[in-house]
PDB file of C-alpha atoms in Angstrom:
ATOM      1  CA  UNK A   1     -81.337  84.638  68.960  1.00  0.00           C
ATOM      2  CA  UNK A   2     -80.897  82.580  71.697  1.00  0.00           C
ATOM      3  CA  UNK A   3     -78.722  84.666  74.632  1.00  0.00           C
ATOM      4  CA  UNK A   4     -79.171  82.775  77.759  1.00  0.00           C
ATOM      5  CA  UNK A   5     -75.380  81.677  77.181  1.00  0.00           C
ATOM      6  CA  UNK A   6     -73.646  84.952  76.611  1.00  0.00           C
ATOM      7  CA  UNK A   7     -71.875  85.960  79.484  1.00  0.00           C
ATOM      8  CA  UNK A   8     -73.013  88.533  81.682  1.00  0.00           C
ATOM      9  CA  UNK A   9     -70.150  89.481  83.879  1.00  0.00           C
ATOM     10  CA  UNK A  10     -67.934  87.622  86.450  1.00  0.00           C
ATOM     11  CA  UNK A  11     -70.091  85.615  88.503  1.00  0.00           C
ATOM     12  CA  UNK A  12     -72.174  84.145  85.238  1.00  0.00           C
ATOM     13  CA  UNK A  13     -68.933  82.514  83.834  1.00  0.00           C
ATOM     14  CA  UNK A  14     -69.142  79.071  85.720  1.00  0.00           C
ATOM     15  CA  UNK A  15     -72.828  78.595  84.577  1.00  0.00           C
ATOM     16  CA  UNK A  16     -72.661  79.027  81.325  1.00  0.00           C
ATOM     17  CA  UNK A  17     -69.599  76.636  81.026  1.00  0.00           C
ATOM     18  CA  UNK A  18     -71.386  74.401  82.808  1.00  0.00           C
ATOM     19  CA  UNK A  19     -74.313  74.873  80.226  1.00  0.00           C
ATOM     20  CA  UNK A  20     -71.963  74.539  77.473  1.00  0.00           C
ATOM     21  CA  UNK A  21     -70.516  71.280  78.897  1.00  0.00           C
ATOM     22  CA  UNK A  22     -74.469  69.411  79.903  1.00  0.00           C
ATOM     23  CA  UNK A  23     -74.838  67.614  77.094  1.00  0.00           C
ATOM     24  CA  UNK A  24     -71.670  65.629  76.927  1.00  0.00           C
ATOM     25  CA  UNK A  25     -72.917  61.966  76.169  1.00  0.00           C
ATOM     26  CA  UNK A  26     -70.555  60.382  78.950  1.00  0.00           C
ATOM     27  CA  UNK A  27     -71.970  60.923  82.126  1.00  0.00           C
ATOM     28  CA  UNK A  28     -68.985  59.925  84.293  1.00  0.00           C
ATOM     29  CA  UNK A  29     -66.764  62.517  81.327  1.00  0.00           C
ATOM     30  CA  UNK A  30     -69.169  65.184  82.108  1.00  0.00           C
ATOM     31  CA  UNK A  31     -68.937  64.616  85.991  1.00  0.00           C
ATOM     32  CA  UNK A  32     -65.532  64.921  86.071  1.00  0.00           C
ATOM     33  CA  UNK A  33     -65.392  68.000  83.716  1.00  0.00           C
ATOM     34  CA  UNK A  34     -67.989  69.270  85.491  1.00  0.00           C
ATOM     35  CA  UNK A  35     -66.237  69.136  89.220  1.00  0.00           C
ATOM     36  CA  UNK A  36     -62.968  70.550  87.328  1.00  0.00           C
ATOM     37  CA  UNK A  37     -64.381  73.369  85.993  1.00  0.00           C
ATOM     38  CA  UNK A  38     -65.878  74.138  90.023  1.00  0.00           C
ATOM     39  CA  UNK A  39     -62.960  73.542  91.530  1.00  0.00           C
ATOM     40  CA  UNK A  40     -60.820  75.455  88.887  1.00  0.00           C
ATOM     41  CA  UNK A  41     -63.274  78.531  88.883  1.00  0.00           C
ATOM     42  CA  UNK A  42     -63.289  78.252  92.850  1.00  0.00           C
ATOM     43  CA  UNK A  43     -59.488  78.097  93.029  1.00  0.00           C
ATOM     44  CA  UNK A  44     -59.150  81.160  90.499  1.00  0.00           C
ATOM     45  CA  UNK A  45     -61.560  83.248  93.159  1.00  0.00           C
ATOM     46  CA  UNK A  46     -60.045  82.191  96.501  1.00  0.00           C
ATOM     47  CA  UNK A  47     -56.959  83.018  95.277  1.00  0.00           C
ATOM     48  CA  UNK A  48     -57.762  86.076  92.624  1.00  0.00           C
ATOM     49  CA  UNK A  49     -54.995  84.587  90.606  1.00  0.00           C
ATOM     50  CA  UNK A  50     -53.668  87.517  88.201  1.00  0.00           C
ATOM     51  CA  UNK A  51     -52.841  87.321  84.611  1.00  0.00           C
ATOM     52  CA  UNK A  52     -49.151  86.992  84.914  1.00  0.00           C
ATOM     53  CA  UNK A  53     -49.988  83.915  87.255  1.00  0.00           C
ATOM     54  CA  UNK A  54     -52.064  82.696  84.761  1.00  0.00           C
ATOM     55  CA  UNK A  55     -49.573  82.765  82.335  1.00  0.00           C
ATOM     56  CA  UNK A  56     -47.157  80.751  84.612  1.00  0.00           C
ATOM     57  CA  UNK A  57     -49.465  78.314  85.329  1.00  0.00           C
ATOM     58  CA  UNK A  58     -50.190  78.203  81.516  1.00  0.00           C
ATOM     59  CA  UNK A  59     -46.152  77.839  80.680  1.00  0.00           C
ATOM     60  CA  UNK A  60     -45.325  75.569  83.561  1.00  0.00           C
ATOM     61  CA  UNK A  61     -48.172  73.083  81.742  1.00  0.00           C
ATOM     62  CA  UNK A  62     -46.756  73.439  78.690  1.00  0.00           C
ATOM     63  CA  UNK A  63     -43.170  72.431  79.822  1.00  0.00           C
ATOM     64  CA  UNK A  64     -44.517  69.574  81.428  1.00  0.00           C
ATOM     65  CA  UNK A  65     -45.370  68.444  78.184  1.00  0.00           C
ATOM     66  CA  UNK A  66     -43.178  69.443  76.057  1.00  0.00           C
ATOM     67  CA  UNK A  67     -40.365  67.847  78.374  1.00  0.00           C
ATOM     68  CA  UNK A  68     -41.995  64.297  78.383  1.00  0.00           C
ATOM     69  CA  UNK A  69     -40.164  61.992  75.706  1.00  0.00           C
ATOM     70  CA  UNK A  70     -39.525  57.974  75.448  1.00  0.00           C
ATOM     71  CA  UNK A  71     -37.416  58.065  78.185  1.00  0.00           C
ATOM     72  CA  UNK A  72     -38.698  61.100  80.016  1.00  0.00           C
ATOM     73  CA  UNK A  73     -42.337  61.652  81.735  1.00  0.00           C
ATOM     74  CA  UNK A  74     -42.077  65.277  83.308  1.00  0.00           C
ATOM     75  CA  UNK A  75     -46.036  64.939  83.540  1.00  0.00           C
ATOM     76  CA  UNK A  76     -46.011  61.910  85.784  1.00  0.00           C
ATOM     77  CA  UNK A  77     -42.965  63.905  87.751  1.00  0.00           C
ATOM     78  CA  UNK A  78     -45.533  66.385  88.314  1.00  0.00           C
ATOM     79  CA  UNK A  79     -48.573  64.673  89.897  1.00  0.00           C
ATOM     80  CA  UNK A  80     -46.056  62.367  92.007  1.00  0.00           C
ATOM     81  CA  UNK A  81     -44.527  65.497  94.020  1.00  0.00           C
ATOM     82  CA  UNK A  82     -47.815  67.374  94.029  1.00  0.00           C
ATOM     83  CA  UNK A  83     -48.708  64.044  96.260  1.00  0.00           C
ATOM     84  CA  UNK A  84     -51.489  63.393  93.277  1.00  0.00           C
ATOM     85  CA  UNK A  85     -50.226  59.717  92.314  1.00  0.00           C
ATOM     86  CA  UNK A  86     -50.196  59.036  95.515  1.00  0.00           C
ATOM     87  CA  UNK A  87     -53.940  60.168  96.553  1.00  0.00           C
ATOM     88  CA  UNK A  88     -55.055  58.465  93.589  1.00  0.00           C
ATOM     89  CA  UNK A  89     -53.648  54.844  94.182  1.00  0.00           C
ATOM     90  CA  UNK A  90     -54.971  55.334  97.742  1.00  0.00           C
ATOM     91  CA  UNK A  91     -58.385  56.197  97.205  1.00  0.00           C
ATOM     92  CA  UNK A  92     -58.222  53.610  94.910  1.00  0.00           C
ATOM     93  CA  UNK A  93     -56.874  50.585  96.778  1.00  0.00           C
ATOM     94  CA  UNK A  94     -58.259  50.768  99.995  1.00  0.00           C
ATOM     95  CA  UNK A  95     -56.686  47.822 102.541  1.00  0.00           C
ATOM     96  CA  UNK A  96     -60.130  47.108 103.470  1.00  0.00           C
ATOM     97  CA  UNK A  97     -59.406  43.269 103.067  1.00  0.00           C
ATOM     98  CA  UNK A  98     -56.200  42.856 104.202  1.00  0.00           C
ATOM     99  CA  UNK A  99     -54.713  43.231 100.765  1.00  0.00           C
ATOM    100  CA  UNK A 100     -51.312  44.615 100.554  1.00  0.00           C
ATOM    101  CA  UNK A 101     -50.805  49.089 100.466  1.00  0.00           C
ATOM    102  CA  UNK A 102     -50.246  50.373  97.029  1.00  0.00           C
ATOM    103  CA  UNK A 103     -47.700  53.026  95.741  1.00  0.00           C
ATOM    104  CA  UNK A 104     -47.603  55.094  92.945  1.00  0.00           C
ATOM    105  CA  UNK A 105     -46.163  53.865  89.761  1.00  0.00           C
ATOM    106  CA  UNK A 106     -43.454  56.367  89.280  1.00  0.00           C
ATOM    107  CA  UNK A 107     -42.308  57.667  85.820  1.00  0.00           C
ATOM    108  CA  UNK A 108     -39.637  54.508  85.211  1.00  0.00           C
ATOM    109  CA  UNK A 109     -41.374  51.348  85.078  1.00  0.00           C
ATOM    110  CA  UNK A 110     -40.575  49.990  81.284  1.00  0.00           C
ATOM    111  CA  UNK A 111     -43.362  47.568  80.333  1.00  0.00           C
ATOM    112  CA  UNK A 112     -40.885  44.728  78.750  1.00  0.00           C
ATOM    113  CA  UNK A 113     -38.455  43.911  81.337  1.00  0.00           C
ATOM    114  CA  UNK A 114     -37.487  40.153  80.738  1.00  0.00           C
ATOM    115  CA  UNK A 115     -38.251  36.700  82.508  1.00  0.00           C
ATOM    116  CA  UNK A 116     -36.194  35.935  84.988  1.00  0.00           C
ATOM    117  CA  UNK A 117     -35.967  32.335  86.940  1.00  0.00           C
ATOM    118  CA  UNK A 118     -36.489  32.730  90.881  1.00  0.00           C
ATOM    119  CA  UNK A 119     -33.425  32.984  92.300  1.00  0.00           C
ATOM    120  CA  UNK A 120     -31.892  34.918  89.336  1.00  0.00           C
ATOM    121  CA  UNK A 121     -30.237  38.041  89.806  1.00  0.00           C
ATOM    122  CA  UNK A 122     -31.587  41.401  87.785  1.00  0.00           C
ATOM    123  CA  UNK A 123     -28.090  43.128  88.481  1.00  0.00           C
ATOM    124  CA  UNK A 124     -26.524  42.694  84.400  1.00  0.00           C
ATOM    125  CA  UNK A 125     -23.176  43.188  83.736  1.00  0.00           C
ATOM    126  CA  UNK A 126     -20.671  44.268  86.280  1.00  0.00           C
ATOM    127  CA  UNK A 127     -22.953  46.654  88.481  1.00  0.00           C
ATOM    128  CA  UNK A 128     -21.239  47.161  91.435  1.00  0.00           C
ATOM    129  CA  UNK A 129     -22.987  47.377  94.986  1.00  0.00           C
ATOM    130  CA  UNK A 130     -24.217  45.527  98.185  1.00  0.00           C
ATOM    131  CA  UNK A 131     -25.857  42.199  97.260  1.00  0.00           C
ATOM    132  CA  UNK A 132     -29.242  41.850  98.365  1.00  0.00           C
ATOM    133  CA  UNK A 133     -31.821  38.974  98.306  1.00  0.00           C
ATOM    134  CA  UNK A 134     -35.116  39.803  98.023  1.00  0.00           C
ATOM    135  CA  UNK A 135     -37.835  36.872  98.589  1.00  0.00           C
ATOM    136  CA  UNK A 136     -41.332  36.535  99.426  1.00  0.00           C
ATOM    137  CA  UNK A 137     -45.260  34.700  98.968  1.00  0.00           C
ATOM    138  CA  UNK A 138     -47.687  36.184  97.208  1.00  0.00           C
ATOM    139  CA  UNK A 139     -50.924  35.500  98.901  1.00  0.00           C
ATOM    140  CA  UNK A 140     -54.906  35.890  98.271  1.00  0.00           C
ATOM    141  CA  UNK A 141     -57.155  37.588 100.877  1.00  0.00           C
ATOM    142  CA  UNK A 142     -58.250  33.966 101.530  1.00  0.00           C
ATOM    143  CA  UNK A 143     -54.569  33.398 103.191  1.00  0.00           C
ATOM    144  CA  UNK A 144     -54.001  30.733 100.211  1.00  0.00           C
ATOM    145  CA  UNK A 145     -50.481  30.977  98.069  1.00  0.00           C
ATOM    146  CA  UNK A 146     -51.120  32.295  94.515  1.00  0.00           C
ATOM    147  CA  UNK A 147     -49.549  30.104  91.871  1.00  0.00           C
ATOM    148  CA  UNK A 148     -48.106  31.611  88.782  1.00  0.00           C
ATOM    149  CA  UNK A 149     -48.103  35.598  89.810  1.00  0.00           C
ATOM    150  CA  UNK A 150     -45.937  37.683  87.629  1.00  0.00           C
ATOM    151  CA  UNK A 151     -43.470  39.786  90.214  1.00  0.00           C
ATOM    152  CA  UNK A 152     -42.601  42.247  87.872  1.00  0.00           C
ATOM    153  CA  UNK A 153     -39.663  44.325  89.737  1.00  0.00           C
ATOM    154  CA  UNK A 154     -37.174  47.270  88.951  1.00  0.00           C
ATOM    155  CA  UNK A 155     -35.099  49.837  90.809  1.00  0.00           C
ATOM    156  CA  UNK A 156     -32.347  52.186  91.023  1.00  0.00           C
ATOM    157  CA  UNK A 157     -28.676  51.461  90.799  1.00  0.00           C
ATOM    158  CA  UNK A 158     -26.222  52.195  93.922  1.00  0.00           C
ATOM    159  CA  UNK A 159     -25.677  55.280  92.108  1.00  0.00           C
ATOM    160  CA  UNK A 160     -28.897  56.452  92.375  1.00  0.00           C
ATOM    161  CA  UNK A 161     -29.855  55.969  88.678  1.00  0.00           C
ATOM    162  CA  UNK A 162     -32.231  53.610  86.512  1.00  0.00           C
ATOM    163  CA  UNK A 163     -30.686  52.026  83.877  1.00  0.00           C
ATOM    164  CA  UNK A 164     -32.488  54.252  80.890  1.00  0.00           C
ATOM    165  CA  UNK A 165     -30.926  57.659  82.692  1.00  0.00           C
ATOM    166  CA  UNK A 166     -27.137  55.987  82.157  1.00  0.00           C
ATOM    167  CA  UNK A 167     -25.844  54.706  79.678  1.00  0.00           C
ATOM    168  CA  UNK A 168     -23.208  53.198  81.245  1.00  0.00           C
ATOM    169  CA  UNK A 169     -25.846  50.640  82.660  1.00  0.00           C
ATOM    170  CA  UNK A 170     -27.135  47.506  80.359  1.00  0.00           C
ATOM    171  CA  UNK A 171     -30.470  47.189  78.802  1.00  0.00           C
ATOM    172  CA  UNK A 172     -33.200  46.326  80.889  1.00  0.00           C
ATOM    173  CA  UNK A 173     -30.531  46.776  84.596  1.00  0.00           C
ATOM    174  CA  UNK A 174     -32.205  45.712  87.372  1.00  0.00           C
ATOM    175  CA  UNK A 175     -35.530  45.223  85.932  1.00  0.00           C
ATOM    176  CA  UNK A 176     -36.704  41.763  85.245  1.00  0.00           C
ATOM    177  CA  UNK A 177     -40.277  39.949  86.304  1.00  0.00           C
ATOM    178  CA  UNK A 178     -40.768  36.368  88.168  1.00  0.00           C
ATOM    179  CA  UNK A 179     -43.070  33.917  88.748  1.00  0.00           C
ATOM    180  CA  UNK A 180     -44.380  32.318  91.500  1.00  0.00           C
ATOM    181  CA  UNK A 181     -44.649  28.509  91.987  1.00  0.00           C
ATOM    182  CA  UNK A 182     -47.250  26.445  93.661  1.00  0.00           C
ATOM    183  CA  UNK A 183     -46.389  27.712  96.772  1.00  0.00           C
ATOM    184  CA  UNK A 184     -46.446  31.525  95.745  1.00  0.00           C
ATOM    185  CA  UNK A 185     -43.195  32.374  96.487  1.00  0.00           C
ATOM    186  CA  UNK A 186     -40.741  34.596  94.666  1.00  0.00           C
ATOM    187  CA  UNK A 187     -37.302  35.351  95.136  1.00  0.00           C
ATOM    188  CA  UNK A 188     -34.419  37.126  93.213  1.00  0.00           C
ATOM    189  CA  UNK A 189     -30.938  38.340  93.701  1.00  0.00           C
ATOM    190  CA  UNK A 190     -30.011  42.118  92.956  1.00  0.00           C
ATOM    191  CA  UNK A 191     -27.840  44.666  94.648  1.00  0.00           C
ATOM    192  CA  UNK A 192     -29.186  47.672  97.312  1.00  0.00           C
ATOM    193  CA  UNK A 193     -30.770  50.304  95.889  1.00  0.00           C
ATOM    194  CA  UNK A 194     -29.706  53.949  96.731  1.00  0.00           C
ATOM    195  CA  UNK A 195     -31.772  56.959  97.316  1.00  0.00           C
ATOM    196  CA  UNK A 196     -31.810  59.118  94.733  1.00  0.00           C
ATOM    197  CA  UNK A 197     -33.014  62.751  93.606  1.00  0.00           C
ATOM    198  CA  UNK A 198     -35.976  62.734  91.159  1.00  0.00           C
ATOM    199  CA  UNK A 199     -34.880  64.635  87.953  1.00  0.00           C
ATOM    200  CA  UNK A 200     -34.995  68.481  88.105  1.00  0.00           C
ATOM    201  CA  UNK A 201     -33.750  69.644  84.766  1.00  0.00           C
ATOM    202  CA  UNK A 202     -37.161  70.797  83.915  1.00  0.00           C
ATOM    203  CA  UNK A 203     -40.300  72.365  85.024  1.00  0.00           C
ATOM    204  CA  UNK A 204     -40.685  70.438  87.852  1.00  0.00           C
ATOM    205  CA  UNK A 205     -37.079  70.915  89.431  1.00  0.00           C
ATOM    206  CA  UNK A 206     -37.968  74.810  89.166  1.00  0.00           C
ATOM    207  CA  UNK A 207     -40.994  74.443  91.127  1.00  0.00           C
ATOM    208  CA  UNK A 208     -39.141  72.194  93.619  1.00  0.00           C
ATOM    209  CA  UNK A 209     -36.222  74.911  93.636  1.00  0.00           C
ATOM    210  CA  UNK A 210     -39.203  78.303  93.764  1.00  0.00           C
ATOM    211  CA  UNK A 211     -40.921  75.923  96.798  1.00  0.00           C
ATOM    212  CA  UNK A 212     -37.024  75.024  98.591  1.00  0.00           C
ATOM    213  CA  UNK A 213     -37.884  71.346  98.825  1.00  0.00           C
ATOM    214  CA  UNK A 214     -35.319  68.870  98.243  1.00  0.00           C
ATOM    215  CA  UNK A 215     -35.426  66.690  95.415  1.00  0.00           C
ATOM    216  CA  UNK A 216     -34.677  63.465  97.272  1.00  0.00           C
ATOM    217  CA  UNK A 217     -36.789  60.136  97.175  1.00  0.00           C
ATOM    218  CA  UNK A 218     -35.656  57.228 100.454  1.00  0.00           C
ATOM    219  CA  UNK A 219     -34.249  53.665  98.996  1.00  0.00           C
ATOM    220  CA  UNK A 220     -36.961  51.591  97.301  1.00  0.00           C
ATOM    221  CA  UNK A 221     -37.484  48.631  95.213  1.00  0.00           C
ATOM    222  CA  UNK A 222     -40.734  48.945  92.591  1.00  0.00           C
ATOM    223  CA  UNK A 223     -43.114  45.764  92.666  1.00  0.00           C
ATOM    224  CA  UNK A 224     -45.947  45.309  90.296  1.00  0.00           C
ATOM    225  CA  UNK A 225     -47.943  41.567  91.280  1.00  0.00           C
ATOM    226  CA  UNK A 226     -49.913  40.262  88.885  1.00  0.00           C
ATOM    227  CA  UNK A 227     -52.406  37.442  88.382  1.00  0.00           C
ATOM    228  CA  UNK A 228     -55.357  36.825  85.785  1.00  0.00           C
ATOM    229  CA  UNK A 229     -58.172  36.322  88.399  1.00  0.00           C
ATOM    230  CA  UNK A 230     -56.634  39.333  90.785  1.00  0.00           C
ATOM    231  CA  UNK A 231     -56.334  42.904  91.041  1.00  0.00           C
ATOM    232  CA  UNK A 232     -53.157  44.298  89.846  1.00  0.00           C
ATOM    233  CA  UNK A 233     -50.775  45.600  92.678  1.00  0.00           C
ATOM    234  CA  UNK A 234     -48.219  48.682  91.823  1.00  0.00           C
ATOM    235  CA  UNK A 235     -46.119  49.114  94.688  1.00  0.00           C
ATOM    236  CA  UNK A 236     -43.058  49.766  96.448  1.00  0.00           C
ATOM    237  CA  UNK A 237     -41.079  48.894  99.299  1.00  0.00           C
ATOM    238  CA  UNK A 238     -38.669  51.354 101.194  1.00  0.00           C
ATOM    239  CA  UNK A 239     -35.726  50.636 102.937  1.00  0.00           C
ATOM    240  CA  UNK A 240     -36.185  50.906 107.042  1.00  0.00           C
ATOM    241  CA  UNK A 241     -32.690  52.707 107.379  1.00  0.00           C
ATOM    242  CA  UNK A 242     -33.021  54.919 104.388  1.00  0.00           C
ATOM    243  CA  UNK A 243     -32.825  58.917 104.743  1.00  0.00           C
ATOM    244  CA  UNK A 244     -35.721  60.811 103.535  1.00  0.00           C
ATOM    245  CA  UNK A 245     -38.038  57.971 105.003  1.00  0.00           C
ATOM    246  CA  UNK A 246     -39.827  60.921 106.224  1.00  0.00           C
ATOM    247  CA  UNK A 247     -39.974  63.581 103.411  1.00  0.00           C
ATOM    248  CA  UNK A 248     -40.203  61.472 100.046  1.00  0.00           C
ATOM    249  CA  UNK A 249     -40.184  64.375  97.608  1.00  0.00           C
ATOM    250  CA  UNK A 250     -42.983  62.319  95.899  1.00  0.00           C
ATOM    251  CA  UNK A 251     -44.628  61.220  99.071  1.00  0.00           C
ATOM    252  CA  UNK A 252     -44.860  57.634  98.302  1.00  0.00           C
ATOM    253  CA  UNK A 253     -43.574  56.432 101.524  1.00  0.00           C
ATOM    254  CA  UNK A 254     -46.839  55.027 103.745  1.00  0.00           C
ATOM    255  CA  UNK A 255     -46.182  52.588 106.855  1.00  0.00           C
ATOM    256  CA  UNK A 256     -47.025  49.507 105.675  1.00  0.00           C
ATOM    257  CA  UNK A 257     -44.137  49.889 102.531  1.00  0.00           C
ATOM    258  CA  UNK A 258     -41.288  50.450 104.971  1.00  0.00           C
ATOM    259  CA  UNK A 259     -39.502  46.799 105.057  1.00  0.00           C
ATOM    260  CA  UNK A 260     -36.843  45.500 106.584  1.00  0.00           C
ATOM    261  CA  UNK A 261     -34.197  45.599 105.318  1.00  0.00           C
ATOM    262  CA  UNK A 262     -31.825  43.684 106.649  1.00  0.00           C
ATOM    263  CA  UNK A 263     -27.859  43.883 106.943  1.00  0.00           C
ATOM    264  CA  UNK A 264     -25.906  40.892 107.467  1.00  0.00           C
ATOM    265  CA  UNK A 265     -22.073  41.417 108.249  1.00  0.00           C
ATOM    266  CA  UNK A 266     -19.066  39.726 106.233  1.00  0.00           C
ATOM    267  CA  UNK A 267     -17.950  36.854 107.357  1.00  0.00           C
ATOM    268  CA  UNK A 268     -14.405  36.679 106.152  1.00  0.00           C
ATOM    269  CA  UNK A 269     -13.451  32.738 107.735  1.00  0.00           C
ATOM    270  CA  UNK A 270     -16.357  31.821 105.471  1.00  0.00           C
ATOM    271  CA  UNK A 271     -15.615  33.925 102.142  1.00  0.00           C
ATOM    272  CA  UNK A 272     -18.257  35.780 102.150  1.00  0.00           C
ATOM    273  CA  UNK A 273     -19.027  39.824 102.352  1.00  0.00           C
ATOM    274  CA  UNK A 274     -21.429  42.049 103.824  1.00  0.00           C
ATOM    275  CA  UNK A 275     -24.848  41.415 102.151  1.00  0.00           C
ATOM    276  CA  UNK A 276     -28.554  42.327 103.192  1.00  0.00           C
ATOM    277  CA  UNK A 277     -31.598  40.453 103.058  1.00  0.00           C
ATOM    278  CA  UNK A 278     -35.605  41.581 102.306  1.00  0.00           C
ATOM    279  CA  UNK A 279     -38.661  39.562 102.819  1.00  0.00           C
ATOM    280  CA  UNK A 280     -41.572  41.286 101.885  1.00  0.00           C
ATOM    281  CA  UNK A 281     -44.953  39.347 101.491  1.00  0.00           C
ATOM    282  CA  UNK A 282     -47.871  40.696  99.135  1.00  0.00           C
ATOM    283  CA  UNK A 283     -51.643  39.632  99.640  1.00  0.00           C
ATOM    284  CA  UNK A 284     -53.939  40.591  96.228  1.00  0.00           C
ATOM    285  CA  UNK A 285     -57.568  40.813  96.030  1.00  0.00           C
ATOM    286  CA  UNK A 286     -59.554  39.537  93.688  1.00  0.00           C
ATOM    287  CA  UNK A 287     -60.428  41.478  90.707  1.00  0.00           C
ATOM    288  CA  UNK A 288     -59.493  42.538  87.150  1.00  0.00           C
ATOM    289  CA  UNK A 289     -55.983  42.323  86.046  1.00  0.00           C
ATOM    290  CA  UNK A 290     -54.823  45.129  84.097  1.00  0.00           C
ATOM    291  CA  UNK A 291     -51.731  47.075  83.581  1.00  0.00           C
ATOM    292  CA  UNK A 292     -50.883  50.879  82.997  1.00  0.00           C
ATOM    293  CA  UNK A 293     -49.674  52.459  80.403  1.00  0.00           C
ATOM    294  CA  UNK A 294     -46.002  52.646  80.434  1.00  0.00           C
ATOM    295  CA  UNK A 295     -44.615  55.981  80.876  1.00  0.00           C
ATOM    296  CA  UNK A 296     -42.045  55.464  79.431  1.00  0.00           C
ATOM    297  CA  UNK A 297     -40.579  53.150  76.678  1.00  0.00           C
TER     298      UNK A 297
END
């Protein structure tokens, strides 16, 4: 009978799962489950979590899950105010060539929004709100305009909502993806985005409630710049005037995604109301185009 993996007390536990775990085929699977298991074991011990704690931990887990639907992704809510979304798309998109500074992908980006001409507007209906004009170039590393990038964009209402949390909001509101001509510009119409609160009917809004954080994320507009020879860019850009700038609940504000944003006063001799303006430029590197799963449908 072979014994070697029976466990002998405390301290033997993290070896012998380890043992258990060596012969996983994948070596980059068993790295990873490897350094989880260490961490984990090491975070159980500096803290000497208890059993009740455990069984939050356990619950809060299972909520996360449990509350993610088609239009819902708790789980994504989760790792974007725990700040992991965030550390993840930087370690992973370093600006090391003077591409443009990624942002998480937050738990509303719908993977069908529909084609819009530059110069269209992705406000539907009657949504009420500041016009804005957003325009821009998307660039390679190499300076040179990209032809035919896909600006796929989407945002919250004035009211702080995206369309798929109210229904009194058309299909696809304020979502809707462009493409650039030969001189790599883009450019759409729309209407200011609000700040909003991130949803806290579930686990996560206890946590943020047990932790007395607010729930509130600063005025944005989601970009997601896309071109078959480049390196997909998920982004966003925050409004310069916003509150919250400083304490995104899901910490996706870095400098170089503040833009300007703009305000230009109504002219009444001419017709024409207050309105504000955005141009925000986006340099991708080369690479592999590919998309995320959408969290939501």
């Amino acid at each position: 009978m072979n014994t070697a993996n029976i466990i002998d007390g405390e301290a033997s536990v993290t070896a012998v799962a380890h043992a258990a775990m060596a012969r996983t085929p994948d070596p980059r699977l068993r790295q990873l489950v490897a350094a989880f298991v260490d961490h984990m074991h090491a975070l159980i011990r500096e803290v000497d979590l208890t059993e009740a704690e455990f069984d939050t931990v356990l619950k809060f887990v299972t909520d996360i899950g449990q509350q993610t639907n088609d239009v819902h992704n708790e789980v994504v809510l989760a790792a974007d105010v725990l700040g992991i979304s965030t550390l993840v798309a930087l370690r992973n998109n370093p600006q090391n060539q003077g591409q443009s500074a990624a942002a998480l992908l937050g738990p509303f980006w719908r993977a069908a929004a529909p084609l819009c001409a530059n110069g269209d507007s992705i406000a539907r209906g009657d949504t009420p709100g500041t016009p804005m004009h957003v325009y821009g170039q998307v660039r390679g590393v190499d300076g040179q305009p990209i032809c035919g990038a896909k600006v796929d964009v989407w945002q919250a209402s004035p009211a702080g909502l995206y369309e798929n949390q109210d229904a009194q909001q058309p299909e696809m509101n304020l979502r809707g993806y462009f493409m650039t001509g030969e001189d790599g510009r883009y450019s759409f119409r729309t209407v200011r985005p609000a700040g909003y609160p991130v949803p806290t009917h579930g686990a996560v809004g206890v946590l943020l409630r047990l932790q007395e954080r607010h729930c509130m994320r600063p005025a944005h507009v989601h970009f997601m710049v896309s071109h078959p020879r480049c390196k997909t860019l998920i982004t966003q850009v925050f409004a310069d005037d916003c509150d919250h700038l400083g304490s995104d609940v899901s910490f996706g504000v870095t400098k170089p995604l503040v833009g300007q944003f703009v305000r230009h006063a109504a002219d009444p001799a001419a017709g024409a109301g207050e309105y504000y303006t955005l141009n925000y430029d986006f340099v991708l590197e080369p690479g592999e185009s590919c998309f995320p799963e959408a969290p939501i449908k």
